[in-house]
PDB file of C-alpha atoms in Angstrom:
ATOM      1  CA  MET A   1     114.416 122.513  80.676  1.00  0.00           C
ATOM      2  CA  ALA A   2     110.951 121.694  79.287  1.00  0.00           C
ATOM      3  CA  VAL A   3     112.447 119.446  76.611  1.00  0.00           C
ATOM      4  CA  ARG A   4     114.584 117.654  79.174  1.00  0.00           C
ATOM      5  CA  ALA A   5     111.588 117.095  81.443  1.00  0.00           C
ATOM      6  CA  ARG A   6     109.491 115.772  78.564  1.00  0.00           C
ATOM      7  CA  HIS A   7     112.200 113.309  77.550  1.00  0.00           C
ATOM      8  CA  ALA A   8     112.515 112.094  81.140  1.00  0.00           C
ATOM      9  CA  VAL A   9     108.773 111.558  81.371  1.00  0.00           C
ATOM     10  CA  GLU A  10     108.663 109.617  78.109  1.00  0.00           C
ATOM     11  CA  ALA A  11     111.491 107.332  79.246  1.00  0.00           C
ATOM     12  CA  ALA A  12     109.793 106.754  82.576  1.00  0.00           C
ATOM     13  CA  MET A  13     106.507 105.866  80.971  1.00  0.00           C
ATOM     14  CA  LYS A  14     108.199 103.102  79.024  1.00  0.00           C
ATOM     15  CA  ALA A  15     109.862 101.864  82.199  1.00  0.00           C
ATOM     16  CA  LEU A  16     106.533 101.812  84.018  1.00  0.00           C
ATOM     17  CA  LEU A  17     104.791  99.722  81.340  1.00  0.00           C
ATOM     18  CA  VAL A  18     102.576 102.510  80.118  1.00  0.00           C
ATOM     19  CA  ALA A  19     102.281 105.494  77.843  1.00  0.00           C
ATOM     20  CA  ALA A  20     103.825 105.135  74.408  1.00  0.00           C
ATOM     21  CA  ALA A  21     105.140 101.581  74.618  1.00  0.00           C
ATOM     22  CA  LEU A  22     101.985 100.149  76.151  1.00  0.00           C
ATOM     23  CA  LEU A  23      99.263 102.242  74.673  1.00  0.00           C
ATOM     24  CA  LEU A  24     100.762 102.009  71.213  1.00  0.00           C
ATOM     25  CA  ALA A  25     100.939  98.250  71.630  1.00  0.00           C
ATOM     26  CA  ALA A  26      97.181  98.201  72.005  1.00  0.00           C
ATOM     27  CA  CYS A  27      96.837  99.292  68.388  1.00  0.00           C
ATOM     28  CA  ALA A  28     100.009  97.884  66.865  1.00  0.00           C
ATOM     29  CA  GLY A  29     100.101  98.196  63.124  1.00  0.00           C
ATOM     30  CA  THR A  30      97.660 101.111  62.944  1.00  0.00           C
ATOM     31  CA  PRO A  31      99.174 103.777  60.662  1.00  0.00           C
ATOM     32  CA  VAL A  32      97.550 106.700  62.493  1.00  0.00           C
ATOM     33  CA  PRO A  33      96.957 106.343  66.245  1.00  0.00           C
ATOM     34  CA  PRO A  34      93.309 106.841  67.276  1.00  0.00           C
ATOM     35  CA  ASP A  35      92.427 109.952  69.235  1.00  0.00           C
ATOM     36  CA  TRP A  36      91.918 108.101  72.528  1.00  0.00           C
ATOM     37  CA  GLN A  37      95.453 106.735  72.383  1.00  0.00           C
ATOM     38  CA  THR A  38      97.092 110.061  71.592  1.00  0.00           C
ATOM     39  CA  ASN A  39      95.067 111.845  74.252  1.00  0.00           C
ATOM     40  CA  ALA A  40      95.761 109.195  76.900  1.00  0.00           C
ATOM     41  CA  GLN A  41      99.491 109.200  76.231  1.00  0.00           C
ATOM     42  CA  SER A  42      99.705 112.982  76.369  1.00  0.00           C
ATOM     43  CA  SER A  43      97.681 113.145  79.576  1.00  0.00           C
ATOM     44  CA  LEU A  44      99.759 110.448  81.276  1.00  0.00           C
ATOM     45  CA  GLU A  45     102.936 112.313  80.395  1.00  0.00           C
ATOM     46  CA  ASN A  46     101.446 115.553  81.726  1.00  0.00           C
ATOM     47  CA  PHE A  47     100.259 113.767  84.881  1.00  0.00           C
ATOM     48  CA  SER A  48     103.733 112.442  85.614  1.00  0.00           C
ATOM     49  CA  ALA A  49     105.402 115.801  85.049  1.00  0.00           C
ATOM     50  CA  ALA A  50     102.860 117.630  87.231  1.00  0.00           C
ATOM     51  CA  TYR A  51     102.975 115.047  90.004  1.00  0.00           C
ATOM     52  CA  TYR A  52     106.755 115.071  90.303  1.00  0.00           C
ATOM     53  CA  ALA A  53     106.709 118.865  90.214  1.00  0.00           C
ATOM     54  CA  GLY A  54     104.349 118.836  93.184  1.00  0.00           C
ATOM     55  CA  ASN A  55     101.332 120.279  91.369  1.00  0.00           C
ATOM     56  CA  THR A  56      98.674 118.003  92.855  1.00  0.00           C
ATOM     57  CA  ARG A  57      95.662 119.690  91.284  1.00  0.00           C
ATOM     58  CA  LEU A  58      97.046 119.631  87.740  1.00  0.00           C
ATOM     59  CA  ALA A  59      98.229 116.041  88.176  1.00  0.00           C
ATOM     60  CA  ALA A  60      94.732 114.960  89.226  1.00  0.00           C
ATOM     61  CA  GLN A  61      93.190 116.730  86.247  1.00  0.00           C
ATOM     62  CA  GLU A  62      95.592 115.154  83.776  1.00  0.00           C
ATOM     63  CA  PHE A  63      95.134 111.683  85.212  1.00  0.00           C
ATOM     64  CA  ALA A  64      91.364 112.062  85.016  1.00  0.00           C
ATOM     65  CA  ARG A  65      91.735 112.993  81.349  1.00  0.00           C
ATOM     66  CA  ALA A  66      93.882 109.942  80.719  1.00  0.00           C
ATOM     67  CA  ARG A  67      91.353 107.651  82.377  1.00  0.00           C
ATOM     68  CA  ALA A  68      88.496 109.197  80.435  1.00  0.00           C
ATOM     69  CA  ALA A  69      90.336 108.654  77.149  1.00  0.00           C
ATOM     70  CA  ILE A  70      91.197 105.039  77.965  1.00  0.00           C
ATOM     71  CA  ALA A  71      87.677 104.335  79.226  1.00  0.00           C
ATOM     72  CA  THR A  72      86.324 104.882  75.721  1.00  0.00           C
ATOM     73  CA  THR A  73      87.957 101.563  74.758  1.00  0.00           C
ATOM     74  CA  GLY A  74      86.105  99.598  77.440  1.00  0.00           C
ATOM     75  CA  ARG A  75      89.396  97.881  78.322  1.00  0.00           C
ATOM     76  CA  PRO A  76      90.074  97.456  82.055  1.00  0.00           C
ATOM     77  CA  ASP A  77      93.574  96.122  81.339  1.00  0.00           C
ATOM     78  CA  LEU A  78      94.601  99.482  79.878  1.00  0.00           C
ATOM     79  CA  LEU A  79      93.079 101.307  82.817  1.00  0.00           C
ATOM     80  CA  ALA A  80      95.049  99.011  85.118  1.00  0.00           C
ATOM     81  CA  ARG A  81      98.261  99.992  83.361  1.00  0.00           C
ATOM     82  CA  ALA A  82      97.462 103.656  83.781  1.00  0.00           C
ATOM     83  CA  GLU A  83      96.781 103.126  87.481  1.00  0.00           C
ATOM     84  CA  LEU A  84     100.235 101.565  87.813  1.00  0.00           C
ATOM     85  CA  VAL A  85     101.716 104.850  86.613  1.00  0.00           C
ATOM     86  CA  ARG A  86      99.990 106.678  89.428  1.00  0.00           C
ATOM     87  CA  CYS A  87     101.012 104.051  92.003  1.00  0.00           C
ATOM     88  CA  ALA A  88     104.632 104.148  90.859  1.00  0.00           C
ATOM     89  CA  ALA A  89     104.786 107.935  91.069  1.00  0.00           C
ATOM     90  CA  ARG A  90     103.540 107.734  94.649  1.00  0.00           C
ATOM     91  CA  VAL A  91     106.062 105.080  95.656  1.00  0.00           C
ATOM     92  CA  ALA A  92     108.915 107.119  94.172  1.00  0.00           C
ATOM     93  CA  SER A  93     107.696 109.995  96.339  1.00  0.00           C
ATOM     94  CA  LEU A  94     107.549 107.758  99.437  1.00  0.00           C
ATOM     95  CA  GLU A  95     103.747 107.676  99.554  1.00  0.00           C
ATOM     96  CA  PHE A  96     102.933 104.095 100.498  1.00  0.00           C
ATOM     97  CA  GLY A  97      99.172 103.841 100.641  1.00  0.00           C
ATOM     98  CA  ALA A  98      97.250 101.072  98.918  1.00  0.00           C
ATOM     99  CA  CYS A  99      97.142 101.088  95.124  1.00  0.00           C
ATOM    100  CA  ALA A 100      93.359 101.187  95.231  1.00  0.00           C
ATOM    101  CA  GLY A 101      92.822 102.226  91.627  1.00  0.00           C
ATOM    102  CA  PHE A 102      94.693  99.183  90.383  1.00  0.00           C
ATOM    103  CA  GLU A 103      93.231  96.755  92.893  1.00  0.00           C
ATOM    104  CA  VAL A 104      89.670  97.175  91.615  1.00  0.00           C
ATOM    105  CA  LEU A 105      90.940  96.319  88.115  1.00  0.00           C
ATOM    106  CA  ALA A 106      93.381  93.544  89.066  1.00  0.00           C
ATOM    107  CA  ALA A 107      91.065  90.701  88.032  1.00  0.00           C
ATOM    108  CA  ASP A 108      91.277  91.887  84.426  1.00  0.00           C
ATOM    109  CA  ALA A 109      94.971  92.773  84.483  1.00  0.00           C
ATOM    110  CA  SER A 110      97.672  90.614  82.920  1.00  0.00           C
ATOM    111  CA  LYS A 111     100.239  88.635  84.895  1.00  0.00           C
ATOM    112  CA  GLU A 112     102.833  91.253  83.974  1.00  0.00           C
ATOM    113  CA  GLU A 113     100.708  94.025  85.462  1.00  0.00           C
ATOM    114  CA  ARG A 114      99.911  92.064  88.633  1.00  0.00           C
ATOM    115  CA  THR A 115     103.610  91.260  89.048  1.00  0.00           C
ATOM    116  CA  TYR A 116     104.494  94.918  88.704  1.00  0.00           C
ATOM    117  CA  ALA A 117     101.854  95.887  91.261  1.00  0.00           C
ATOM    118  CA  ALA A 118     103.304  93.355  93.715  1.00  0.00           C
ATOM    119  CA  PHE A 119     106.784  94.722  93.042  1.00  0.00           C
ATOM    120  CA  LEU A 120     105.635  98.243  93.881  1.00  0.00           C
ATOM    121  CA  ALA A 121     104.011  96.990  97.090  1.00  0.00           C
ATOM    122  CA  GLY A 122     107.193  95.197  98.179  1.00  0.00           C
ATOM    123  CA  ARG A 123     105.573  91.767  97.928  1.00  0.00           C
ATOM    124  CA  TRP A 124     108.489  90.092  96.158  1.00  0.00           C
ATOM    125  CA  GLN A 125     108.214  86.509  97.362  1.00  0.00           C
ATOM    126  CA  GLY A 126     107.518  84.212  94.445  1.00  0.00           C
ATOM    127  CA  LEU A 127     107.596  86.957  91.809  1.00  0.00           C
ATOM    128  CA  ASP A 128     108.857  86.130  88.329  1.00  0.00           C
ATOM    129  CA  ALA A 129     111.648  88.595  87.557  1.00  0.00           C
ATOM    130  CA  ALA A 130     111.118  88.070  83.837  1.00  0.00           C
ATOM    131  CA  GLN A 131     107.748  89.831  84.165  1.00  0.00           C
ATOM    132  CA  LEU A 132     109.382  93.038  85.421  1.00  0.00           C
ATOM    133  CA  PRO A 133     111.042  95.860  83.459  1.00  0.00           C
ATOM    134  CA  ALA A 134     114.654  94.889  82.756  1.00  0.00           C
ATOM    135  CA  GLN A 135     116.121  97.632  84.970  1.00  0.00           C
ATOM    136  CA  HIS A 136     114.393  96.253  88.065  1.00  0.00           C
ATOM    137  CA  ARG A 137     115.105  92.550  87.632  1.00  0.00           C
ATOM    138  CA  ALA A 138     118.497  92.647  89.363  1.00  0.00           C
ATOM    139  CA  LEU A 139     116.852  93.778  92.585  1.00  0.00           C
ATOM    140  CA  LEU A 140     114.538  90.790  92.559  1.00  0.00           C
ATOM    141  CA  ALA A 141     117.409  88.471  91.685  1.00  0.00           C
ATOM    142  CA  GLY A 142     119.165  89.354  94.931  1.00  0.00           C
ATOM    143  CA  ALA A 143     121.799  91.764  93.672  1.00  0.00           C
ATOM    144  CA  ALA A 144     123.355  94.081  96.233  1.00  0.00           C
ATOM    145  CA  ASP A 145     120.751  96.803  96.622  1.00  0.00           C
ATOM    146  CA  THR A 146     123.035  99.833  96.388  1.00  0.00           C
ATOM    147  CA  ALA A 147     124.920  98.474  93.395  1.00  0.00           C
ATOM    148  CA  ALA A 148     121.700  97.491  91.625  1.00  0.00           C
ATOM    149  CA  LEU A 149     120.248 100.928  92.298  1.00  0.00           C
ATOM    150  CA  GLU A 150     123.287 102.713  90.910  1.00  0.00           C
ATOM    151  CA  ALA A 151     123.167 100.532  87.810  1.00  0.00           C
ATOM    152  CA  ILE A 152     119.740 101.906  86.864  1.00  0.00           C
ATOM    153  CA  LYS A 153     120.504 104.730  84.454  1.00  0.00           C
ATOM    154  CA  GLU A 154     116.996 106.127  83.867  1.00  0.00           C
ATOM    155  CA  PRO A 155     116.301 108.626  86.694  1.00  0.00           C
ATOM    156  CA  MET A 156     112.616 107.905  87.322  1.00  0.00           C
ATOM    157  CA  SER A 157     113.222 104.157  87.337  1.00  0.00           C
ATOM    158  CA  ARG A 158     116.086 104.615  89.817  1.00  0.00           C
ATOM    159  CA  LEU A 159     113.936 106.780  92.075  1.00  0.00           C
ATOM    160  CA  LEU A 160     111.122 104.253  91.942  1.00  0.00           C
ATOM    161  CA  ALA A 161     113.459 101.388  92.824  1.00  0.00           C
ATOM    162  CA  ALA A 162     114.772 103.397  95.774  1.00  0.00           C
ATOM    163  CA  GLY A 163     111.209 103.987  96.948  1.00  0.00           C
ATOM    164  CA  VAL A 164     110.393 100.279  96.851  1.00  0.00           C
ATOM    165  CA  LEU A 165     113.600  99.377  98.686  1.00  0.00           C
ATOM    166  CA  PHE A 166     112.856 102.023 101.308  1.00  0.00           C
ATOM    167  CA  ARG A 167     109.365 100.612 101.715  1.00  0.00           C
ATOM    168  CA  MET A 168     110.931  97.213 102.407  1.00  0.00           C
ATOM    169  CA  ASN A 169     113.520  98.649 104.855  1.00  0.00           C
ATOM    170  CA  ARG A 170     116.293  97.550 102.516  1.00  0.00           C
ATOM    171  CA  LEU A 171     117.643 100.906 101.360  1.00  0.00           C
ATOM    172  CA  THR A 172     121.105 101.856 102.590  1.00  0.00           C
ATOM    173  CA  PRO A 173     122.116 105.411 103.540  1.00  0.00           C
ATOM    174  CA  ALA A 174     124.055 105.547 100.261  1.00  0.00           C
ATOM    175  CA  GLY A 175     120.886 104.583  98.431  1.00  0.00           C
ATOM    176  CA  MET A 176     118.948 107.334 100.205  1.00  0.00           C
ATOM    177  CA  ALA A 177     121.588 109.848  99.203  1.00  0.00           C
ATOM    178  CA  ALA A 178     121.420 108.609  95.608  1.00  0.00           C
ATOM    179  CA  ALA A 179     117.635 108.962  95.543  1.00  0.00           C
ATOM    180  CA  THR A 180     117.836 112.482  96.956  1.00  0.00           C
ATOM    181  CA  GLN A 181     120.456 113.446  94.404  1.00  0.00           C
ATOM    182  CA  THR A 182     118.393 111.994  91.559  1.00  0.00           C
ATOM    183  CA  ALA A 183     115.334 114.016  92.548  1.00  0.00           C
ATOM    184  CA  SER A 184     117.453 117.137  92.995  1.00  0.00           C
ATOM    185  CA  ASP A 185     119.263 116.793  89.667  1.00  0.00           C
ATOM    186  CA  ASN A 186     115.942 116.580  87.830  1.00  0.00           C
ATOM    187  CA  GLY A 187     114.134 119.274  89.774  1.00  0.00           C
ATOM    188  CA  TRP A 188     111.404 116.910  90.975  1.00  0.00           C
ATOM    189  CA  ARG A 189     110.011 118.853  93.915  1.00  0.00           C
ATOM    190  CA  ARG A 190     107.605 116.308  95.389  1.00  0.00           C
ATOM    191  CA  PRO A 191     110.004 113.341  95.717  1.00  0.00           C
ATOM    192  CA  LEU A 192     112.880 115.643  96.657  1.00  0.00           C
ATOM    193  CA  LEU A 193     110.965 116.986  99.649  1.00  0.00           C
ATOM    194  CA  ALA A 194     110.099 113.431 100.692  1.00  0.00           C
ATOM    195  CA  TRP A 195     113.684 112.198 100.487  1.00  0.00           C
ATOM    196  CA  LEU A 196     115.082 115.294 102.186  1.00  0.00           C
ATOM    197  CA  GLY A 197     112.583 114.685 104.973  1.00  0.00           C
ATOM    198  CA  VAL A 198     113.949 111.165 105.408  1.00  0.00           C
ATOM    199  CA  GLN A 199     117.497 112.471 105.587  1.00  0.00           C
ATOM    200  CA  ALA A 200     116.546 115.165 108.082  1.00  0.00           C
ATOM    201  CA  ALA A 201     114.895 112.583 110.322  1.00  0.00           C
ATOM    202  CA  ARG A 202     118.007 110.407 110.154  1.00  0.00           C
ATOM    203  CA  ALA A 203     120.195 113.366 111.118  1.00  0.00           C
ATOM    204  CA  ASP A 204     117.919 114.118 114.055  1.00  0.00           C
ATOM    205  CA  ALA A 205     118.047 110.488 115.200  1.00  0.00           C
ATOM    206  CA  ALA A 206     121.843 110.548 115.005  1.00  0.00           C
ATOM    207  CA  GLY A 207     122.014 113.747 117.044  1.00  0.00           C
ATOM    208  CA  ASP A 208     123.661 115.627 114.168  1.00  0.00           C
ATOM    209  CA  ALA A 209     122.042 119.025 114.633  1.00  0.00           C
ATOM    210  CA  ALA A 210     124.255 120.749 112.067  1.00  0.00           C
ATOM    211  CA  GLU A 211     123.386 118.240 109.329  1.00  0.00           C
ATOM    212  CA  ALA A 212     119.677 118.371 110.196  1.00  0.00           C
ATOM    213  CA  ALA A 213     119.743 122.154 109.976  1.00  0.00           C
ATOM    214  CA  ARG A 214     121.540 122.029 106.618  1.00  0.00           C
ATOM    215  CA  ILE A 215     118.965 119.648 105.198  1.00  0.00           C
ATOM    216  CA  ARG A 216     116.072 121.744 106.487  1.00  0.00           C
ATOM    217  CA  ARG A 217     117.547 124.790 104.764  1.00  0.00           C
ATOM    218  CA  ARG A 218     117.347 122.807 101.545  1.00  0.00           C
ATOM    219  CA  ILE A 219     113.758 121.853 102.334  1.00  0.00           C
ATOM    220  CA  GLU A 220     112.911 125.520 102.840  1.00  0.00           C
ATOM    221  CA  ILE A 221     114.384 126.412  99.447  1.00  0.00           C
ATOM    222  CA  VAL A 222     112.456 123.648  97.674  1.00  0.00           C
ATOM    223  CA  SER A 223     109.226 124.488  99.497  1.00  0.00           C
ATOM    224  CA  SER A 224     109.513 128.180  98.627  1.00  0.00           C
ATOM    225  CA  GLY A 225     108.919 127.340  94.967  1.00  0.00           C
ATOM    226  CA  ALA A 226     105.963 124.997  95.523  1.00  0.00           C
ATOM    227  CA  ALA A 227     102.914 125.286  93.313  1.00  0.00           C
ATOM    228  CA  PRO A 228      99.884 126.899  94.982  1.00  0.00           C
TER     229      PRO A 228
END
């Protein structure tokens, strides 16, 4: 299970423009990665795993370690990339506050990073799809949302796309079910609770008491294993 989770985190980091693919790019051609890079990558991976598991305290600690490691380079663009990881994890978990950590660094971020931040915020008008990760370009190009969501094979990227579509009121019930299933299949407690909450609210609104009760039984099971 630990190996599977680690592989999922590594794939998601690449999809979110950070961790190995991005941090390694900062020192391309260096035979042995410097300590800051190795430490930042490890901490970002640990942050993502802890955040999706619902361990808020550990996630905060790991992200602080990642920032501290990156800060030794004096490069705000790398800090901006790290902040996008945190913003994306929140969106996938249906937490839609401002991406404050990125915003204070936006002036020194690249066009690619600013485009990705706008994508996460649901500000899609005028965005250049070529600046986004390949798995998210179809959404911007106007593909049918449910079909485009199902075409995303990497679980964290699919969950993130569902979160953005939900934020924009464009996610279909089938898309919500797909997001819930993705979080459940991977044992990601935090986003699973968020998506189950959405489904429970929909069942309540539809007057389907039996379905609402079924979903809340699932919520109780997930919550019973929450980190202290």
